[in-house]
Coordinates of C-alpha atoms in Angstrom, one line a residue:
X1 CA 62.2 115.0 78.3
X2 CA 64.4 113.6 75.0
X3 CA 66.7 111.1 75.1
X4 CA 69.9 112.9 75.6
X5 CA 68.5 114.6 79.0
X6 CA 67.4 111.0 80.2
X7 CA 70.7 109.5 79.9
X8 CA 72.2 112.9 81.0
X9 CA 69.9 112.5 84.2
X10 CA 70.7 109.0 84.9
X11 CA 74.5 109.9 84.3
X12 CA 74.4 112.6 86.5
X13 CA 72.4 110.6 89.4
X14 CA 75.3 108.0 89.5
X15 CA 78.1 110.7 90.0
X16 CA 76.6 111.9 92.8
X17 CA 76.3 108.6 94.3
X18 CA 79.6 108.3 94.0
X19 CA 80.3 112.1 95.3
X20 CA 78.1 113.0 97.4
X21 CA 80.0 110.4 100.5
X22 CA 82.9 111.3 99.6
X23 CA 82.4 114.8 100.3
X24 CA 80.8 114.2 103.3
X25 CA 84.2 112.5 104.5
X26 CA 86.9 115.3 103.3
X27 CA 84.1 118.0 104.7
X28 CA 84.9 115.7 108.3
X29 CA 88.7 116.0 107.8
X30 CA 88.6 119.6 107.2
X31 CA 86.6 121.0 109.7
X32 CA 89.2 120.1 111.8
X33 CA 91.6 122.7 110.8
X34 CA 90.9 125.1 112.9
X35 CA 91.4 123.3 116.0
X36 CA 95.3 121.8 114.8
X37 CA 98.5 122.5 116.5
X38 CA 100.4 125.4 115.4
X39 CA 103.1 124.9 113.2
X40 CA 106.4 124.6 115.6
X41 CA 108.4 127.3 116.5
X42 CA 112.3 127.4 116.1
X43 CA 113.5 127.8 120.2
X44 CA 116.5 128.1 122.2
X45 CA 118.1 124.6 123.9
X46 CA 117.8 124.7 127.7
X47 CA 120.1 122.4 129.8
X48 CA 117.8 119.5 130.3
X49 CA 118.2 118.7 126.4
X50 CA 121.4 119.3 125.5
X51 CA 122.7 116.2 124.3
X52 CA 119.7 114.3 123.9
X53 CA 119.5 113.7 120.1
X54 CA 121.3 111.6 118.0
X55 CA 120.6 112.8 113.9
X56 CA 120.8 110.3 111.0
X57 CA 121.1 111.4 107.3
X58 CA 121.0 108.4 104.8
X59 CA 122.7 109.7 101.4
X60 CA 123.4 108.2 97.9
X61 CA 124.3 110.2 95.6
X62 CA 123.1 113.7 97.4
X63 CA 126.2 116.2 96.6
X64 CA 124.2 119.0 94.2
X65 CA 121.5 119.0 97.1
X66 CA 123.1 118.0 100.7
X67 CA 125.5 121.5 101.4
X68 CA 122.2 123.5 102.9
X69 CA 121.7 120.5 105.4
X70 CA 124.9 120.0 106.3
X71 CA 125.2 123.7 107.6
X72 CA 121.7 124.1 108.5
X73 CA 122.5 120.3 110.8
X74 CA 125.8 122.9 112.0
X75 CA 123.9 125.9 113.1
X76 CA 121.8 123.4 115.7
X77 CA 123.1 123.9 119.2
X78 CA 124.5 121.0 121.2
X79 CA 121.1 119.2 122.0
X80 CA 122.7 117.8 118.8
X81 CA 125.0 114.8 120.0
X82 CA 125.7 113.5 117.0
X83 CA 125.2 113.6 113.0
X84 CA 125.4 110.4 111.6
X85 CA 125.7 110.4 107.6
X86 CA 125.0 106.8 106.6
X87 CA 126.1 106.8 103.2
X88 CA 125.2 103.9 100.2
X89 CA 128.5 104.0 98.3
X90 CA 128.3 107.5 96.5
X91 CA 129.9 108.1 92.9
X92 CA 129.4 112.1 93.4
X93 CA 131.7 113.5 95.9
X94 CA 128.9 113.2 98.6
X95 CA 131.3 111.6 101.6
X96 CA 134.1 114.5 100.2
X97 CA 131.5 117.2 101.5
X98 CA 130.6 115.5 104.9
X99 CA 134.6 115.2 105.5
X100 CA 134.5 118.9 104.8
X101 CA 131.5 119.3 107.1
X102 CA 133.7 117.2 109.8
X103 CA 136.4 119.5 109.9
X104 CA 134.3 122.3 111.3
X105 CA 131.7 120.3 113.2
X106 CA 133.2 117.1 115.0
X107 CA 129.2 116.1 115.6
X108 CA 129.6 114.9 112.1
X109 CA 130.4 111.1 111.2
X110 CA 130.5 109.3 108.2
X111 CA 129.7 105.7 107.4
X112 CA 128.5 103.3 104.9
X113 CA 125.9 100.5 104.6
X114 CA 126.6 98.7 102.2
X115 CA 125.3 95.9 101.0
X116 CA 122.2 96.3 101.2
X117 CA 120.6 93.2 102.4
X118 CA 118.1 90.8 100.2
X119 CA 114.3 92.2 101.5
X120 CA 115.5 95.4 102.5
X121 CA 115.0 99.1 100.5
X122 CA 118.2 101.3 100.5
X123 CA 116.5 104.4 102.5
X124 CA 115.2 102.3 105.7
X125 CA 118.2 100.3 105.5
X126 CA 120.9 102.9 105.8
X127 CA 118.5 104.5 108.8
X128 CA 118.5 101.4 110.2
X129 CA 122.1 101.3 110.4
X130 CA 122.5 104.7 111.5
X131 CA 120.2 103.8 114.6
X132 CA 122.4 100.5 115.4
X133 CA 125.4 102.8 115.3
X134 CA 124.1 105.7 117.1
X135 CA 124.6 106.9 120.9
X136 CA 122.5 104.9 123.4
X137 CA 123.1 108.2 125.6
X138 CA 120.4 110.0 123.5
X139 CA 117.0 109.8 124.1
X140 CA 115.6 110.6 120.9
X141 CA 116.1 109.3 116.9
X142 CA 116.3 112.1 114.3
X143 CA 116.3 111.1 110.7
X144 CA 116.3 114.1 108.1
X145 CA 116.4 113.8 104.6
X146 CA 119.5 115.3 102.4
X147 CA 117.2 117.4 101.0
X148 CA 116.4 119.1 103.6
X149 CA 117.0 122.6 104.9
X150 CA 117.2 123.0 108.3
X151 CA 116.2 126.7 110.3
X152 CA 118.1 127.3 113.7
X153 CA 116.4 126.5 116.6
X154 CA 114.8 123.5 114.5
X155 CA 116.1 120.6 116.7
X156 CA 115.3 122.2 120.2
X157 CA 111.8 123.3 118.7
X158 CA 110.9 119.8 117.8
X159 CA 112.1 118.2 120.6
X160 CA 110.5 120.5 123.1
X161 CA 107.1 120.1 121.3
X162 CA 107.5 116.4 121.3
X163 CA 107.9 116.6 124.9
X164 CA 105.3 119.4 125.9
X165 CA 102.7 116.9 124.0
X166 CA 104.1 113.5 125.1
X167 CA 105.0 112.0 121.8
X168 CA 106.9 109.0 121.2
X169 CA 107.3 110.1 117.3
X170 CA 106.7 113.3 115.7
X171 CA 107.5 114.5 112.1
X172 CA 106.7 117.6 110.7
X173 CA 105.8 118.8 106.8
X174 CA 108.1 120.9 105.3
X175 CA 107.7 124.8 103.8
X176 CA 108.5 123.1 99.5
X177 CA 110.8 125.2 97.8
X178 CA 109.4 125.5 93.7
X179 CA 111.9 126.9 91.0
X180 CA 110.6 125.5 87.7
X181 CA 107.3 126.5 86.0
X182 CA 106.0 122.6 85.8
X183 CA 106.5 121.9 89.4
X184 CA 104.9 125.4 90.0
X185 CA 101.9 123.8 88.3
X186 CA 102.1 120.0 89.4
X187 CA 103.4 120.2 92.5
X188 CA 101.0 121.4 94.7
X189 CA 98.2 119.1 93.3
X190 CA 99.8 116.1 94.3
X191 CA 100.4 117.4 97.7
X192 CA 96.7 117.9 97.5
X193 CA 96.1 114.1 97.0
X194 CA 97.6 113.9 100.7
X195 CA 95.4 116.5 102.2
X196 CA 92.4 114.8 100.7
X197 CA 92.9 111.7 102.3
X198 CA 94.3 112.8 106.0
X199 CA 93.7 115.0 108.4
X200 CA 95.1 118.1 108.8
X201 CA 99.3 118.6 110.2
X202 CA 98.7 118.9 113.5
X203 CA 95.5 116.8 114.1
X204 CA 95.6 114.0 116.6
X205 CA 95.0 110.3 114.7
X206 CA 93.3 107.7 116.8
X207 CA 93.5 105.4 114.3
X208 CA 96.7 103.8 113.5
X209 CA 96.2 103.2 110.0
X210 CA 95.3 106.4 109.4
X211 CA 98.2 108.1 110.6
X212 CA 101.0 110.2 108.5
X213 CA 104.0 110.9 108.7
X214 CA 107.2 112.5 106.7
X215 CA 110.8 110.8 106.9
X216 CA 112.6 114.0 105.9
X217 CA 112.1 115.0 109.7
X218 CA 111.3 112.2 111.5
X219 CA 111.8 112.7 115.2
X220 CA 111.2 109.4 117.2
X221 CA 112.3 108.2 121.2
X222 CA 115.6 105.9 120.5
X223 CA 113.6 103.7 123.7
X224 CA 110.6 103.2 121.4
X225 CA 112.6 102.4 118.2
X226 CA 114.9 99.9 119.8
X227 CA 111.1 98.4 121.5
X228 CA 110.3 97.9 117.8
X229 CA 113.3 96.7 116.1
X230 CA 114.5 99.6 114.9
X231 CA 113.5 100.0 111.1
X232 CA 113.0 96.6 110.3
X233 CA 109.2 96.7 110.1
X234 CA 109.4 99.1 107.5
X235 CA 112.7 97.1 105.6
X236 CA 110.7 96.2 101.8
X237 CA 108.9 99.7 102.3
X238 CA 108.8 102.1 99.4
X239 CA 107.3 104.6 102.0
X240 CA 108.9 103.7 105.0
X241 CA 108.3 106.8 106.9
X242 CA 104.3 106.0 107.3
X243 CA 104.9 102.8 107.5
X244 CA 106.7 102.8 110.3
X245 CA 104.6 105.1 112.0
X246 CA 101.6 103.3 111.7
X247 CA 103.6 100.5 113.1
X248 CA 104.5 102.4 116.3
X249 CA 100.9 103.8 116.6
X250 CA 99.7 100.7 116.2
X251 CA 101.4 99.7 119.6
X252 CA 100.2 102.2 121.4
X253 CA 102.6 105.0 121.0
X254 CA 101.5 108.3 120.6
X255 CA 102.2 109.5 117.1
X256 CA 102.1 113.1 115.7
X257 CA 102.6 115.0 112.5
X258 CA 102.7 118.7 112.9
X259 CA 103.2 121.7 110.4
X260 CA 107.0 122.6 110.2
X261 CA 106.6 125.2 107.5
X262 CA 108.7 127.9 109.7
X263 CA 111.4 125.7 111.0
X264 CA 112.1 123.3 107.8
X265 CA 112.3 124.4 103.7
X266 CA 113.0 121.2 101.2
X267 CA 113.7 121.2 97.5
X268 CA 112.7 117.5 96.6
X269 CA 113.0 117.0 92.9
X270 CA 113.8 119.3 90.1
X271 CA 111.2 120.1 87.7
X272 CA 107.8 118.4 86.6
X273 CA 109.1 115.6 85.5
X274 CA 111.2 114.4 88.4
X275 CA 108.1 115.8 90.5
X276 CA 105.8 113.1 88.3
X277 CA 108.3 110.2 88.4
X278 CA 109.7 110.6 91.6
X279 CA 107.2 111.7 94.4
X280 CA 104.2 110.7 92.7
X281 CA 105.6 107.0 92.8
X282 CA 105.4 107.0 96.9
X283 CA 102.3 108.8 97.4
X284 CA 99.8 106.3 97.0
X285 CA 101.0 104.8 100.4
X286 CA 100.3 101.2 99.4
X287 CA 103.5 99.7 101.3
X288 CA 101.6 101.2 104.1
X289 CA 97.9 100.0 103.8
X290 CA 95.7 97.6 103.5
X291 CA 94.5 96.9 100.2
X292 CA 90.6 98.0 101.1
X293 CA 92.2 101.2 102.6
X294 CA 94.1 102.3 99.3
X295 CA 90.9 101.4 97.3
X296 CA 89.1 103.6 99.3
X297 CA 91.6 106.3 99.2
X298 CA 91.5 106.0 95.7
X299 CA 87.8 106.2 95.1
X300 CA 87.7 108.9 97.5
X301 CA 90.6 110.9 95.5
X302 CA 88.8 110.1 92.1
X303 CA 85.4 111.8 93.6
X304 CA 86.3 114.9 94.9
X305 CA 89.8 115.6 93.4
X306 CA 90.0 114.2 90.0
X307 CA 85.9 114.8 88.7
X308 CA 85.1 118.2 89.2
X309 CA 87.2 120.1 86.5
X310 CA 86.5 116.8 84.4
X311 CA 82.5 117.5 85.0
X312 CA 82.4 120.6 84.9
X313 CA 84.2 121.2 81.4
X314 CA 82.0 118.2 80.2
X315 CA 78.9 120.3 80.7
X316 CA 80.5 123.3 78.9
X317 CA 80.6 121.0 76.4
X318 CA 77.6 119.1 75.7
X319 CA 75.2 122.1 77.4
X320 CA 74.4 123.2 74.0
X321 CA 73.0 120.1 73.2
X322 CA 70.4 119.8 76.1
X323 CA 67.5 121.8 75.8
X324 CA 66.3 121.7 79.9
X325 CA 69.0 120.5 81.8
X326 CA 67.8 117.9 84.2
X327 CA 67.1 118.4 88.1
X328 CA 70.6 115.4 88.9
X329 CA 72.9 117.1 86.3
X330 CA 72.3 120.8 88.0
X331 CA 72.4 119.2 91.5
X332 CA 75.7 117.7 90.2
X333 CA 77.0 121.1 88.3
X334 CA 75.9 122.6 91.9
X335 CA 78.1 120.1 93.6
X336 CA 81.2 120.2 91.8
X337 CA 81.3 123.8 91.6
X338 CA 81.0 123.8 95.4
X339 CA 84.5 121.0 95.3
X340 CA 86.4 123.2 93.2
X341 CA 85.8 126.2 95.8
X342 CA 87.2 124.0 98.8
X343 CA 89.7 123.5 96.5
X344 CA 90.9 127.1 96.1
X345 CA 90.1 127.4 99.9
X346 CA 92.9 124.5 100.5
X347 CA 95.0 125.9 97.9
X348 CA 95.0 129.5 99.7
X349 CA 95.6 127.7 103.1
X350 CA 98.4 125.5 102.0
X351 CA 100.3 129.1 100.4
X352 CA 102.7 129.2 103.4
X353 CA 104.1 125.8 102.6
X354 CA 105.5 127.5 99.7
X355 CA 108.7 129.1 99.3
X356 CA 107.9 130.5 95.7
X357 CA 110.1 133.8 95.7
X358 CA 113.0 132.7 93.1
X359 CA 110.5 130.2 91.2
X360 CA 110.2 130.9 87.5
X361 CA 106.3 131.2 87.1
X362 CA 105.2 131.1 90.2
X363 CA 102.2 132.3 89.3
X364 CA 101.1 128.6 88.1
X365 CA 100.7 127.6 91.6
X366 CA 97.6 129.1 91.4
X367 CA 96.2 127.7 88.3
X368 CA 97.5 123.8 90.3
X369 CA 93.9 122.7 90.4
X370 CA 94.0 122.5 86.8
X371 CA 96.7 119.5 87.3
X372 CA 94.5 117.9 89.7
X373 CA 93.1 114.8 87.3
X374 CA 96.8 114.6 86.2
X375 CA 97.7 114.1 90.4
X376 CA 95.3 111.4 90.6
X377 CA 95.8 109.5 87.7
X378 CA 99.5 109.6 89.0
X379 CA 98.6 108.2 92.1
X380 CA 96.0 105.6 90.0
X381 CA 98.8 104.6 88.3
X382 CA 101.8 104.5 91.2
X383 CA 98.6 102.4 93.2
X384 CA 99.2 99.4 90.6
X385 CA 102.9 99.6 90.1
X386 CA 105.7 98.4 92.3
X387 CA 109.1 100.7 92.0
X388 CA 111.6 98.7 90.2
X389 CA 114.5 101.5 90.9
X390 CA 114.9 104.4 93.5
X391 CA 117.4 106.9 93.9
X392 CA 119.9 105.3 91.6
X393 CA 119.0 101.4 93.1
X394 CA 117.6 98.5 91.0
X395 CA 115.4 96.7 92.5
X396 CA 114.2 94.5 89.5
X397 CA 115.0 91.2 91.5
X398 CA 112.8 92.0 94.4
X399 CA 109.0 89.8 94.5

């Protein structure tokens, strides 16, 4: 053996050490698919919920994006007490369009938050207030996110899950709504970096710190959020969401986060870039974990999500060059090939979560594993960065 095939073995020995248990662990998390809870169901209110929900909407800056929400919040029947827009001092005509909303629906209230306390991020801290400032008469918490669309039958589906199953909390992922080519492309590989490192929607979580969850329909008892101070344990939280729901897990409240594909659509950010900058700053979760847990995640997301296209066009490459290719190096190509047919397997399962039908190339989705080293160096890079601005909010004075 020359040389080049040596250090080509001994190359190829140390991937797979790092692979090989990591695959092993996303092989645990999705064998567990089959047995998840199916995605909820839009229903009909009965009597014994009418009433019962109190819904909180915290805006800034949200008037090209809010409309859908605000008649999709409309078309929910009267288990809906209450809308609550909590609203951070918009320059865009947002409060104009909730006024509007008012005049048809009187469940619609407007109020503001401002200032925004020292310590605090601008999304849990307008929730926050909109919990302090909602009806102790309901008996459940509802925050959605402005860019949010909701079905009918949305709210009483939700709510009649959460009680069918006995959760204290319960949030549900969205069916993503692509337009641009880029996000078409990028998009869906950064949603990927969640799948890889969670189990399924609609898996239960034993372990607190491993649970997810997704503020743009966050569903939680108002009992249970008063017992834990409302959104304060999530106040300096980039992703507030999780970390609040590891927080209620964590005392001993049953926490679950189910597939809402058929009930909920959201269009998040417009275009690749906003996709990048935006979303990809949150994802890495850090707020939420311990630091060992995000360096696992990360090693984890590296190994079975960022090498395989990387390896595997590496070897087209230098293959020329190696006269017989060593037994570690095709155990490797055997490996990776292997990862990047899970990944087109995910990639066919998470289809539904798509709303692609007025997208401009919508046909990249399926070429998204390409963009999958691009995902995790995104989430590499969010991992050591703290967000110095959010939706329009400086935060450049915050340790």
């Amino acid at each position: 053996m020359d040389n080049a095939s040596t250090a080509v073995g001994a190359i190829s020995l140390l991937l797979l050490l790092i692979q090989l248990p990591a695959t092993a662990i996303l092989l645990s998390r999705l064998v567990k698919g089959p047995t998840r809870h199916p995605p909820i169901q839009p229903q009909q209110p009965t009597q014994d919920i009418l009433g019962s929900v109190s819904v909180v909407v915290p805006t800034l800056n949200e008037a090209l994006r809010i409309s859908p929400l605000l008649s999709g919040l409309s078309c929910q029947s009267y288990e809906v007490r209450e809308i609550i827009v909590v609203d951070s001092k918009s320059q865009d005509g947002t409060p104009d369009l909730v006024k509007a909303a008012q005049q048809h629906d009187p469940r619609f209230r407007l109020m503001t938050d401002d200032p925004l306390p020292y310590g605090w991020v601008g999304r849990p801290w307008a929730l926050h207030n909109g919990f302090l400032h909602s009806s102790e008469a309901s008996q459940w918490f509802l925050g959605m996110d402005a860019d949010t669309q909701p079905h009918p039958g949305l709210v009483a589906g939700l709510v009649k899950t959460a009680e069918m199953q006995g959760y204290d909390l319960v949030s549900l992922s969205p069916q993503f709504i692509l337009k641009y080519p880029g996000e078409c492309w990028l998009q869906p590989a950064l949603l990927m970096t969640l799948l890889y490192r969670f189990d399924p929607a609609g898996i239960k979580t034993d372990q607190p710190e491993r649970v997810m969850a997704n503020g743009q329909c966050f569903l939680c008892r108002r009992s249970v959020l008063a017992t834990v101070g409302g959104y304060t344990s999530a106040s300096s939280s980039f992703c507030d969401d999780v970390t609040l729901a590891r927080h209620i897990a964590s005392q001993g409240f049953k926490v679950g986060f189910l597939d809402g594909a058929k009930v909920l659509k959201v269009r998040m950010y417009e275009g690749a870039i906003e996709t990048w900058k935006e979303w990809g700053r949150s994802l890495d979760l850090k707020d939420a974990s311990p630091s060992a847990q995000v360096w696992g995640d990360l090693w984890l997301l590296f190994a079975v999500q960022g090498l395989p296209l990387l390896i595997l066009l590496s070897y087209l490459f230098l293959s020329p060059q190696l006269s017989t290719p060593p037994a570690p190096l095709l155990l490797l190509l055997g490996l990776n090939v292997f990862l990047l047919v899970i990944r087109f397997a995910m990639l066919l399962a998470i289809a539904p979560s798509y709303d692609r039908q007025s997208a401009k190339g919508g046909w990249l989705f399926w070429l998204s594993p390409l963009a999958d080293p691009l995902a995790v160096l995104r989430i590499f890079l969010s991992a050591f960065r703290t967000p110095r601005e959010w939706r329009g909010r400086s935060y450049e004075a915050r340790s």
